PDB file of C-alpha atoms in Angstrom:
ATOM      1  CA  MET A   1      -4.538  -4.115  -7.052  1.00 92.00           C
ATOM      2  CA  SER A   2      -4.200  -5.749 -10.919  1.00 92.00           C
ATOM      3  CA  GLU A   3      -8.104  -6.493 -10.776  1.00 95.00           C
ATOM      4  CA  ILE A   4      -9.096  -3.284 -10.014  1.00 96.00           C
ATOM      5  CA  SER A   5     -10.836  -2.058 -13.406  1.00 96.00           C
ATOM      6  CA  ARG A   6     -12.132   1.052 -14.486  1.00 94.00           C
ATOM      7  CA  GLN A   7     -15.905  -0.027 -13.807  1.00 95.00           C
ATOM      8  CA  ASP A   8     -14.421  -0.577 -10.560  1.00 96.00           C
ATOM      9  CA  VAL A   9     -13.853   3.559  -9.957  1.00 96.00           C
ATOM     10  CA  LEU A  10     -16.974   3.967 -11.576  1.00 95.00           C
ATOM     11  CA  ASP A  11     -19.023   2.286  -9.113  1.00 95.00           C
ATOM     12  CA  VAL A  12     -17.640   4.111  -6.262  1.00 95.00           C
ATOM     13  CA  LEU A  13     -17.830   7.666  -7.939  1.00 95.00           C
ATOM     14  CA  LYS A  14     -21.145   7.580  -9.654  1.00 93.00           C
ATOM     15  CA  PRO A  15     -23.166   7.111  -7.071  1.00 91.00           C
ATOM     16  CA  ILE A  16     -21.930  10.377  -5.136  1.00 90.00           C
ATOM     17  CA  TRP A  17     -20.519  12.340  -8.525  1.00 92.00           C
ATOM     18  CA  MET A  18     -23.624  14.355  -9.463  1.00 88.00           C
ATOM     19  CA  THR A  19     -24.726  14.906  -5.546  1.00 83.00           C
ATOM     20  CA  ARG A  20     -21.159  15.664  -3.748  1.00 83.00           C
ATOM     21  CA  ASN A  21     -18.928  16.388  -6.449  1.00 86.00           C
ATOM     22  CA  GLU A  22     -16.117  17.998  -4.728  1.00 81.00           C
ATOM     23  CA  THR A  23     -15.639  15.416  -2.437  1.00 85.00           C
ATOM     24  CA  ALA A  24     -16.031  12.634  -5.557  1.00 89.00           C
ATOM     25  CA  SER A  25     -13.465  14.993  -7.553  1.00 90.00           C
ATOM     26  CA  ARG A  26     -11.196  14.698  -4.721  1.00 88.00           C
ATOM     27  CA  LEU A  27     -11.369  10.852  -4.125  1.00 93.00           C
ATOM     28  CA  ARG A  28     -10.969  10.222  -7.736  1.00 94.00           C
ATOM     29  CA  GLY A  29      -7.838  11.899  -7.541  1.00 92.00           C
ATOM     30  CA  ARG A  30      -6.389  10.403  -4.509  1.00 92.00           C
ATOM     31  CA  LEU A  31      -7.141   7.133  -6.771  1.00 95.00           C
ATOM     32  CA  GLU A  32      -5.463   8.368  -9.571  1.00 94.00           C
ATOM     33  CA  ASN A  33      -2.338   9.238  -7.199  1.00 93.00           C
ATOM     34  CA  ILE A  34      -2.572   6.265  -5.387  1.00 95.00           C
ATOM     35  CA  PHE A  35      -3.388   4.047  -8.769  1.00 95.00           C
ATOM     36  CA  ALA A  36       0.016   6.046 -10.570  1.00 94.00           C
ATOM     37  CA  TYR A  37       2.379   4.414  -7.573  1.00 93.00           C
ATOM     38  CA  ALA A  38       0.977   1.056  -8.342  1.00 94.00           C
ATOM     39  CA  VAL A  39       1.522   1.431 -12.063  1.00 94.00           C
ATOM     40  CA  SER A  40       5.443   2.677 -11.703  1.00 94.00           C
ATOM     41  CA  ASP A  41       5.976  -0.323  -8.974  1.00 93.00           C
ATOM     42  CA  GLY A  42       4.614  -2.873 -11.810  1.00 94.00           C
ATOM     43  CA  LEU A  43       1.479  -3.688  -9.685  1.00 95.00           C
ATOM     44  CA  MET A  44      -0.974  -2.845 -12.030  1.00 95.00           C
ATOM     45  CA  ALA A  45      -1.272  -2.361 -16.127  1.00 95.00           C
ATOM     46  CA  TYR A  46      -3.155   0.953 -16.383  1.00 94.00           C
ATOM     47  CA  ASN A  47      -4.527   3.768 -14.171  1.00 96.00           C
ATOM     48  CA  PRO A  48      -7.827   3.315 -13.726  1.00 96.00           C
ATOM     49  CA  ALA A  49      -8.651   6.353 -12.247  1.00 96.00           C
ATOM     50  CA  LEU A  50      -7.409   8.475 -14.765  1.00 95.00           C
ATOM     51  CA  TRP A  51      -9.942  11.494 -16.144  1.00 94.00           C
ATOM     52  CA  ARG A  52      -8.858  12.319 -19.921  1.00 90.00           C
ATOM     53  CA  GLY A  53      -9.547   9.512 -22.314  1.00 91.00           C
ATOM     54  CA  ASN A  54     -10.385   7.818 -19.735  1.00 95.00           C
ATOM     55  CA  LEU A  55     -13.735   8.231 -16.811  1.00 95.00           C
ATOM     56  CA  ASP A  56     -14.165  11.525 -18.838  1.00 92.00           C
ATOM     57  CA  ARG A  57     -16.266   9.505 -21.388  1.00 91.00           C
ATOM     58  CA  GLU A  58     -18.775   8.471 -18.642  1.00 92.00           C
ATOM     59  CA  LEU A  59     -18.771  10.755 -16.081  1.00 93.00           C
ATOM     60  CA  PRO A  60     -19.378  14.954 -17.128  1.00 91.00           C
ATOM     61  CA  PRO A  61     -16.712  17.395 -16.049  1.00 89.00           C
ATOM     62  CA  PRO A  62     -17.266  19.153 -12.798  1.00 83.00           C
ATOM     63  CA  SER A  63     -17.450  22.165 -14.065  1.00 76.00           C
ATOM     64  CA  LYS A  64     -20.674  20.889 -15.556  1.00 77.00           C
ATOM     65  CA  VAL A  65     -22.166  19.543 -12.416  1.00 76.00           C
ATOM     66  CA  GLN A  66     -24.464  21.587 -10.855  1.00 55.00           C
ATOM     67  CA  ASN A  67     -24.157  21.631  -7.126  1.00 51.00           C
ATOM     68  CA  ALA A  68     -26.651  23.355  -5.072  1.00 44.00           C
ATOM     69  CA  GLY A  69     -23.726  24.079  -2.047  1.00 47.00           C
ATOM     70  CA  HIS A  70     -21.210  25.570  -4.451  1.00 46.00           C
ATOM     71  CA  LEU A  71     -23.307  28.336  -6.515  1.00 46.00           C
ATOM     72  CA  GLU A  72     -20.323  31.039  -5.120  1.00 72.00           C
ATOM     73  CA  ALA A  73     -17.883  28.797  -7.739  1.00 83.00           C
ATOM     74  CA  MET A  74     -17.999  30.768 -10.860  1.00 91.00           C
ATOM     75  CA  PRO A  75     -17.282  28.559 -13.764  1.00 92.00           C
ATOM     76  CA  LEU A  76     -14.218  29.826 -16.564  1.00 95.00           C
ATOM     77  CA  LYS A  77     -16.407  30.633 -18.873  1.00 94.00           C
ATOM     78  CA  GLU A  78     -18.093  33.130 -16.505  1.00 95.00           C
ATOM     79  CA  LEU A  79     -15.067  34.243 -15.317  1.00 96.00           C
ATOM     80  CA  GLN A  80     -13.397  35.149 -18.623  1.00 96.00           C
ATOM     81  CA  GLU A  81     -16.710  37.170 -19.277  1.00 94.00           C
ATOM     82  CA  LYS A  82     -16.431  38.728 -16.222  1.00 95.00           C
ATOM     83  CA  ILE A  83     -12.766  39.304 -16.086  1.00 96.00           C
ATOM     84  CA  HIS A  84     -13.218  42.501 -17.979  1.00 95.00           C
ATOM     85  CA  CYS A  85     -14.602  43.713 -14.790  1.00 95.00           C
ATOM     86  CA  PHE A  86     -11.728  44.255 -13.246  1.00 96.00           C
ATOM     87  CA  LEU A  87     -10.045  45.835 -15.950  1.00 95.00           C
ATOM     88  CA  PRO A  88      -8.073  48.037 -16.013  1.00 94.00           C
ATOM     89  CA  PRO A  89      -6.308  47.156 -12.436  1.00 95.00           C
ATOM     90  CA  LYS A  90      -6.047  50.626 -11.576  1.00 92.00           C
ATOM     91  CA  ASN A  91      -7.141  50.347  -7.696  1.00 93.00           C
ATOM     92  CA  ARG A  92      -6.415  48.200  -4.924  1.00 93.00           C
ATOM     93  CA  THR A  93      -9.687  46.056  -5.175  1.00 93.00           C
ATOM     94  CA  ARG A  94      -8.963  44.953  -8.759  1.00 96.00           C
ATOM     95  CA  GLN A  95      -5.377  44.291  -8.341  1.00 97.00           C
ATOM     96  CA  VAL A  96      -5.866  42.000  -5.136  1.00 96.00           C
ATOM     97  CA  ILE A  97      -8.960  40.290  -6.642  1.00 97.00           C
ATOM     98  CA  LEU A  98      -7.021  39.681  -9.932  1.00 98.00           C
ATOM     99  CA  PHE A  99      -3.408  38.529  -7.867  1.00 98.00           C
ATOM    100  CA  THR A 100      -5.675  36.159  -6.113  1.00 97.00           C
ATOM    101  CA  ILE A 101      -7.468  34.559  -9.429  1.00 98.00           C
ATOM    102  CA  LEU A 102      -4.305  34.301 -11.182  1.00 98.00           C
ATOM    103  CA  THR A 103      -2.384  32.826  -8.808  1.00 98.00           C
ATOM    104  CA  ALA A 104      -5.252  30.335  -6.765  1.00 97.00           C
ATOM    105  CA  SER A 105      -4.588  31.828  -3.735  1.00 97.00           C
ATOM    106  CA  ARG A 106      -6.447  32.293  -0.169  1.00 94.00           C
ATOM    107  CA  VAL A 107      -7.264  35.827   0.512  1.00 93.00           C
ATOM    108  CA  GLY A 108      -5.565  35.489   3.650  1.00 92.00           C
ATOM    109  CA  GLU A 109      -2.325  34.572   1.870  1.00 95.00           C
ATOM    110  CA  SER A 110      -2.636  36.950  -1.109  1.00 96.00           C
ATOM    111  CA  ALA A 111      -4.221  40.235   0.552  1.00 94.00           C
ATOM    112  CA  PRO A 112      -1.913  40.663   3.012  1.00 94.00           C
ATOM    113  CA  ALA A 113       1.232  40.199   0.518  1.00 96.00           C
ATOM    114  CA  ARG A 114       4.141  42.233   1.062  1.00 97.00           C
ATOM    115  CA  TRP A 115       6.997  43.477  -1.575  1.00 98.00           C
ATOM    116  CA  ASP A 116       9.910  41.908  -0.323  1.00 98.00           C
ATOM    117  CA  GLU A 117       8.181  38.288  -1.245  1.00 98.00           C
ATOM    118  CA  ILE A 118       7.985  38.974  -4.652  1.00 98.00           C
ATOM    119  CA  ASP A 119      11.419  37.809  -6.178  1.00 98.00           C
ATOM    120  CA  TRP A 120      11.361  39.401  -9.582  1.00 98.00           C
ATOM    121  CA  GLU A 121      13.963  37.619 -11.038  1.00 98.00           C
ATOM    122  CA  ASN A 122      12.826  33.929 -11.078  1.00 98.00           C
ATOM    123  CA  LYS A 123       9.076  35.136 -10.705  1.00 98.00           C
ATOM    124  CA  ILE A 124       7.846  33.263  -7.537  1.00 98.00           C
ATOM    125  CA  TRP A 125       6.313  34.869  -4.740  1.00 98.00           C
ATOM    126  CA  SER A 126       6.709  33.286  -1.532  1.00 98.00           C
ATOM    127  CA  VAL A 127       4.076  32.956   1.384  1.00 97.00           C
ATOM    128  CA  PRO A 128       5.712  33.057   4.760  1.00 96.00           C
ATOM    129  CA  PRO A 129       5.036  30.468   7.509  1.00 95.00           C
ATOM    130  CA  GLU A 130       2.770  32.598   9.233  1.00 94.00           C
ATOM    131  CA  ARG A 131       0.071  32.596   6.317  1.00 93.00           C
ATOM    132  CA  ARG A 132       0.004  29.319   5.184  1.00 92.00           C
ATOM    133  CA  LYS A 133      -2.903  27.566   6.303  1.00 87.00           C
ATOM    134  CA  ASP A 134      -1.316  23.894   6.405  1.00 84.00           C
ATOM    135  CA  GLN A 135       0.681  25.374   9.074  1.00 82.00           C
ATOM    136  CA  LYS A 136       4.238  24.308   7.454  1.00 88.00           C
ATOM    137  CA  LYS A 137       7.287  25.715   9.331  1.00 90.00           C
ATOM    138  CA  TYR A 138       8.524  27.110   5.856  1.00 93.00           C
ATOM    139  CA  PRO A 139       7.352  29.701   2.795  1.00 95.00           C
ATOM    140  CA  HIS A 140       5.566  28.524   0.160  1.00 96.00           C
ATOM    141  CA  ARG A 141       6.708  29.229  -3.347  1.00 97.00           C
ATOM    142  CA  VAL A 142       4.239  30.526  -5.916  1.00 98.00           C
ATOM    143  CA  PRO A 143       5.549  30.613  -9.429  1.00 98.00           C
ATOM    144  CA  LEU A 144       4.067  33.819 -10.867  1.00 98.00           C
ATOM    145  CA  SER A 145       2.819  33.895 -14.631  1.00 98.00           C
ATOM    146  CA  ARG A 146       3.141  36.662 -17.443  1.00 97.00           C
ATOM    147  CA  GLN A 147       0.139  38.548 -16.187  1.00 97.00           C
ATOM    148  CA  ALA A 148       0.877  37.855 -12.503  1.00 98.00           C
ATOM    149  CA  ILE A 149       4.150  39.795 -12.908  1.00 98.00           C
ATOM    150  CA  GLU A 150       2.422  42.401 -14.993  1.00 97.00           C
ATOM    151  CA  LEU A 151      -0.130  43.115 -12.647  1.00 98.00           C
ATOM    152  CA  LEU A 152       2.647  43.929  -9.887  1.00 98.00           C
ATOM    153  CA  LYS A 153       4.649  46.094 -12.045  1.00 97.00           C
ATOM    154  CA  GLY A 154       1.583  47.987 -12.880  1.00 96.00           C
ATOM    155  CA  ILE A 155       1.439  48.756  -9.269  1.00 96.00           C
ATOM    156  CA  GLU A 156       2.334  51.801  -7.516  1.00 94.00           C
ATOM    157  CA  ARG A 157       4.755  51.470  -4.063  1.00 93.00           C
ATOM    158  CA  LYS A 158       3.339  52.806  -0.998  1.00 90.00           C
ATOM    159  CA  GLY A 159       4.735  50.956   1.453  1.00 93.00           C
ATOM    160  CA  ASP A 160       6.016  47.351   2.330  1.00 95.00           C
ATOM    161  CA  LEU A 161       2.363  45.999   1.548  1.00 96.00           C
ATOM    162  CA  ILE A 162       1.602  45.492  -2.005  1.00 96.00           C
ATOM    163  CA  PHE A 163      -2.136  45.925  -1.237  1.00 93.00           C
ATOM    164  CA  CYS A 164      -2.181  48.006   1.478  1.00 85.00           C
ATOM    165  CA  ILE A 165      -4.049  45.377   3.508  1.00 75.00           C
ATOM    166  CA  ASP A 166      -2.458  44.224   7.007  1.00 67.00           C
ATOM    167  CA  ALA A 167      -2.889  40.763   8.025  1.00 60.00           C
ATOM    168  CA  SER A 168      -4.032  41.460  11.557  1.00 60.00           C
ATOM    169  CA  ASN A 169      -6.770  43.807   9.843  1.00 56.00           C
ATOM    170  CA  GLN A 170      -9.552  40.820   9.075  1.00 47.00           C
ATOM    171  CA  GLY A 171     -12.383  43.120   8.413  1.00 43.00           C
ATOM    172  CA  SER A 172     -10.348  44.253   5.056  1.00 50.00           C
ATOM    173  CA  LYS A 173      -9.580  40.885   3.930  1.00 50.00           C
ATOM    174  CA  TYR A 174     -12.865  39.929   3.940  1.00 49.00           C
ATOM    175  CA  SER A 175     -14.513  42.776   2.799  1.00 76.00           C
ATOM    176  CA  LEU A 176     -13.761  41.842  -1.062  1.00 89.00           C
ATOM    177  CA  ARG A 177     -16.897  39.589  -0.999  1.00 89.00           C
ATOM    178  CA  PRO A 178     -19.477  41.858  -1.154  1.00 91.00           C
ATOM    179  CA  LEU A 179     -17.471  44.161  -3.553  1.00 92.00           C
ATOM    180  CA  LEU A 180     -16.771  41.178  -6.091  1.00 94.00           C
ATOM    181  CA  GLN A 181     -20.354  40.308  -6.183  1.00 93.00           C
ATOM    182  CA  ARG A 182     -21.172  44.041  -6.743  1.00 94.00           C
ATOM    183  CA  MET A 183     -18.592  44.722  -9.668  1.00 95.00           C
ATOM    184  CA  THR A 184     -19.274  41.419 -11.280  1.00 95.00           C
ATOM    185  CA  GLY A 185     -23.104  40.962 -10.330  1.00 94.00           C
ATOM    186  CA  THR A 186     -22.909  37.340  -9.110  1.00 93.00           C
ATOM    187  CA  LYS A 187     -22.894  35.704  -5.753  1.00 90.00           C
ATOM    188  CA  ALA A 188     -19.357  34.428  -6.249  1.00 92.00           C
ATOM    189  CA  THR A 189     -16.927  34.088  -3.484  1.00 92.00           C
ATOM    190  CA  MET A 190     -13.319  34.704  -4.254  1.00 93.00           C
ATOM    191  CA  HIS A 191     -12.602  31.233  -2.295  1.00 91.00           C
ATOM    192  CA  GLY A 192     -14.711  30.648  -5.228  1.00 93.00           C
ATOM    193  CA  PHE A 193     -12.375  30.660  -7.766  1.00 96.00           C
ATOM    194  CA  ARG A 194     -10.043  28.339  -6.187  1.00 95.00           C
ATOM    195  CA  SER A 195     -12.609  25.708  -7.122  1.00 93.00           C
ATOM    196  CA  THR A 196     -12.509  27.342 -10.297  1.00 95.00           C
ATOM    197  CA  PHE A 197      -8.831  26.668 -11.076  1.00 96.00           C
ATOM    198  CA  ARG A 198      -9.370  23.049  -9.463  1.00 94.00           C
ATOM    199  CA  ASP A 199     -11.677  21.770 -12.215  1.00 92.00           C
ATOM    200  CA  TRP A 200     -10.068  23.863 -14.713  1.00 95.00           C
ATOM    201  CA  ALA A 201      -7.011  21.681 -14.181  1.00 94.00           C
ATOM    202  CA  ALA A 202      -9.102  18.458 -13.608  1.00 91.00           C
ATOM    203  CA  GLU A 203     -10.542  19.128 -17.252  1.00 91.00           C
ATOM    204  CA  ASN A 204      -7.085  19.933 -18.897  1.00 94.00           C
ATOM    205  CA  GLY A 205      -5.056  17.004 -17.643  1.00 91.00           C
ATOM    206  CA  VAL A 206      -3.279  18.524 -14.914  1.00 94.00           C
ATOM    207  CA  PRO A 207      -1.847  16.027 -12.321  1.00 92.00           C
ATOM    208  CA  ASP A 208      -3.887  15.714  -9.082  1.00 90.00           C
ATOM    209  CA  THR A 209      -0.666  15.932  -6.771  1.00 91.00           C
ATOM    210  CA  VAL A 210       0.294  19.264  -8.936  1.00 94.00           C
ATOM    211  CA  ALA A 211      -2.757  20.837  -8.696  1.00 94.00           C
ATOM    212  CA  GLU A 212      -3.300  20.185  -4.835  1.00 93.00           C
ATOM    213  CA  LYS A 213       0.042  21.503  -4.653  1.00 95.00           C
ATOM    214  CA  CYS A 214      -0.919  24.668  -6.875  1.00 96.00           C
ATOM    215  CA  LEU A 215      -3.699  25.034  -3.699  1.00 95.00           C
ATOM    216  CA  MET A 216      -1.202  24.403  -0.911  1.00 93.00           C
ATOM    217  CA  HIS A 217      -2.872  21.183  -0.412  1.00 89.00           C
ATOM    218  CA  THR A 218      -1.118  18.181   1.590  1.00 70.00           C
ATOM    219  CA  THR A 219      -0.945  15.500  -0.642  1.00 60.00           C
ATOM    220  CA  GLY A 220      -0.890  11.997   0.108  1.00 49.00           C
ATOM    221  CA  ASN A 221      -0.545  10.479   3.455  1.00 45.00           C
ATOM    222  CA  ALA A 222       2.307  10.007   5.806  1.00 45.00           C
ATOM    223  CA  VAL A 223       4.828   7.836   4.182  1.00 41.00           C
ATOM    224  CA  VAL A 224       3.754   9.561   0.492  1.00 42.00           C
ATOM    225  CA  GLN A 225       4.898  13.041   1.721  1.00 44.00           C
ATOM    226  CA  ALA A 226       7.604  11.813   3.114  1.00 41.00           C
ATOM    227  CA  TYR A 227       9.132  10.694  -0.018  1.00 40.00           C
ATOM    228  CA  GLN A 228       7.440  13.416  -1.951  1.00 45.00           C
ATOM    229  CA  ARG A 229       9.530  16.497  -0.514  1.00 55.00           C
ATOM    230  CA  SER A 230       9.117  18.717  -3.901  1.00 73.00           C
ATOM    231  CA  ASP A 231       6.993  21.273  -4.023  1.00 89.00           C
ATOM    232  CA  LEU A 232       6.920  20.609  -8.065  1.00 94.00           C
ATOM    233  CA  LEU A 233       7.352  24.615  -8.677  1.00 95.00           C
ATOM    234  CA  GLU A 234       8.817  23.914 -12.622  1.00 96.00           C
ATOM    235  CA  GLN A 235       5.821  21.828 -13.249  1.00 96.00           C
ATOM    236  CA  ARG A 236       3.605  24.298 -11.133  1.00 97.00           C
ATOM    237  CA  ARG A 237       5.042  27.306 -13.360  1.00 98.00           C
ATOM    238  CA  GLU A 238       3.743  25.494 -16.183  1.00 98.00           C
ATOM    239  CA  VAL A 239       0.422  24.951 -14.812  1.00 98.00           C
ATOM    240  CA  MET A 240      -0.119  28.117 -13.557  1.00 98.00           C
ATOM    241  CA  GLN A 241       0.840  30.260 -16.946  1.00 98.00           C
ATOM    242  CA  ALA A 242      -1.727  28.102 -18.507  1.00 98.00           C
ATOM    243  CA  TRP A 243      -4.296  28.919 -15.649  1.00 98.00           C
ATOM    244  CA  ALA A 244      -3.128  32.864 -16.754  1.00 98.00           C
ATOM    245  CA  ASP A 245      -3.964  32.096 -19.576  1.00 97.00           C
ATOM    246  CA  ALA A 246      -7.139  30.314 -19.968  1.00 97.00           C
ATOM    247  CA  VAL A 247      -8.190  33.431 -17.638  1.00 97.00           C
ATOM    248  CA  PHE A 248      -7.414  36.203 -20.156  1.00 96.00           C
ATOM    249  CA  GLU A 249      -8.574  34.245 -23.187  1.00 94.00           C
ATOM    250  CA  LYS A 250     -10.572  37.103 -24.140  1.00 88.00           C
ATOM    251  CA  TYR A 251      -8.076  39.780 -23.473  1.00 82.00           C
ATOM    252  CA  LYS A 252      -4.323  39.324 -24.226  1.00 71.00           C
ATOM    253  CA  GLU A 253      -3.447  42.705 -21.659  1.00 72.00           C
ATOM    254  CA  LEU A 254      -4.318  43.965 -18.481  1.00 76.00           C
TER     255      LEU A 254
END
């Protein structure tokens, strides 16, 4: 492994970076994770798959790569410009869209959220196992940014459900897409905001493992998962606050 160089990594990534960028970005992240273990074990002197100050000198950032198959993902700069479309968040549509963006979650996780899933003291939203796509048998903890807490505090309680969308009501869940597109005048999708978050994380030096855990993705193989049992909550808390600040860069209040 000590013979693997930055150029070796580039030789693997360059052929697919412009045409299959999402796959290439994930591959780079996996390599960075593997090499991090090698560096800590003394098998490598440095990590040749690091992005910032390394591969970013040779490869354009994911947000700049025009992938025809992923036009539904709104670039961060456009999101910053369009965020006003959801302000003030006085109705359930705006509220659930903003909450989903701020938590980088899936609509199937956020739309049916319940008030008893919110830990106000510790600023955590616990997604129950039945709504976890990865099928793990325990809740997924999502650290809530200042903006997310402010949003929730401004929502009038009308029952157990925060956004009044039942988990069994699939129609309500997926009707957000046309509403989002009509409100923003774009072809963006709700799921695309997760890609926006992932690109932002990659461009701002967020460790791959932390970014993937923010998205409730499984990281590493079975061996890595066995050793890496922490959900990195406090590291993710810093990331989610930085993400919220970036989204609301032009607007300091909801």
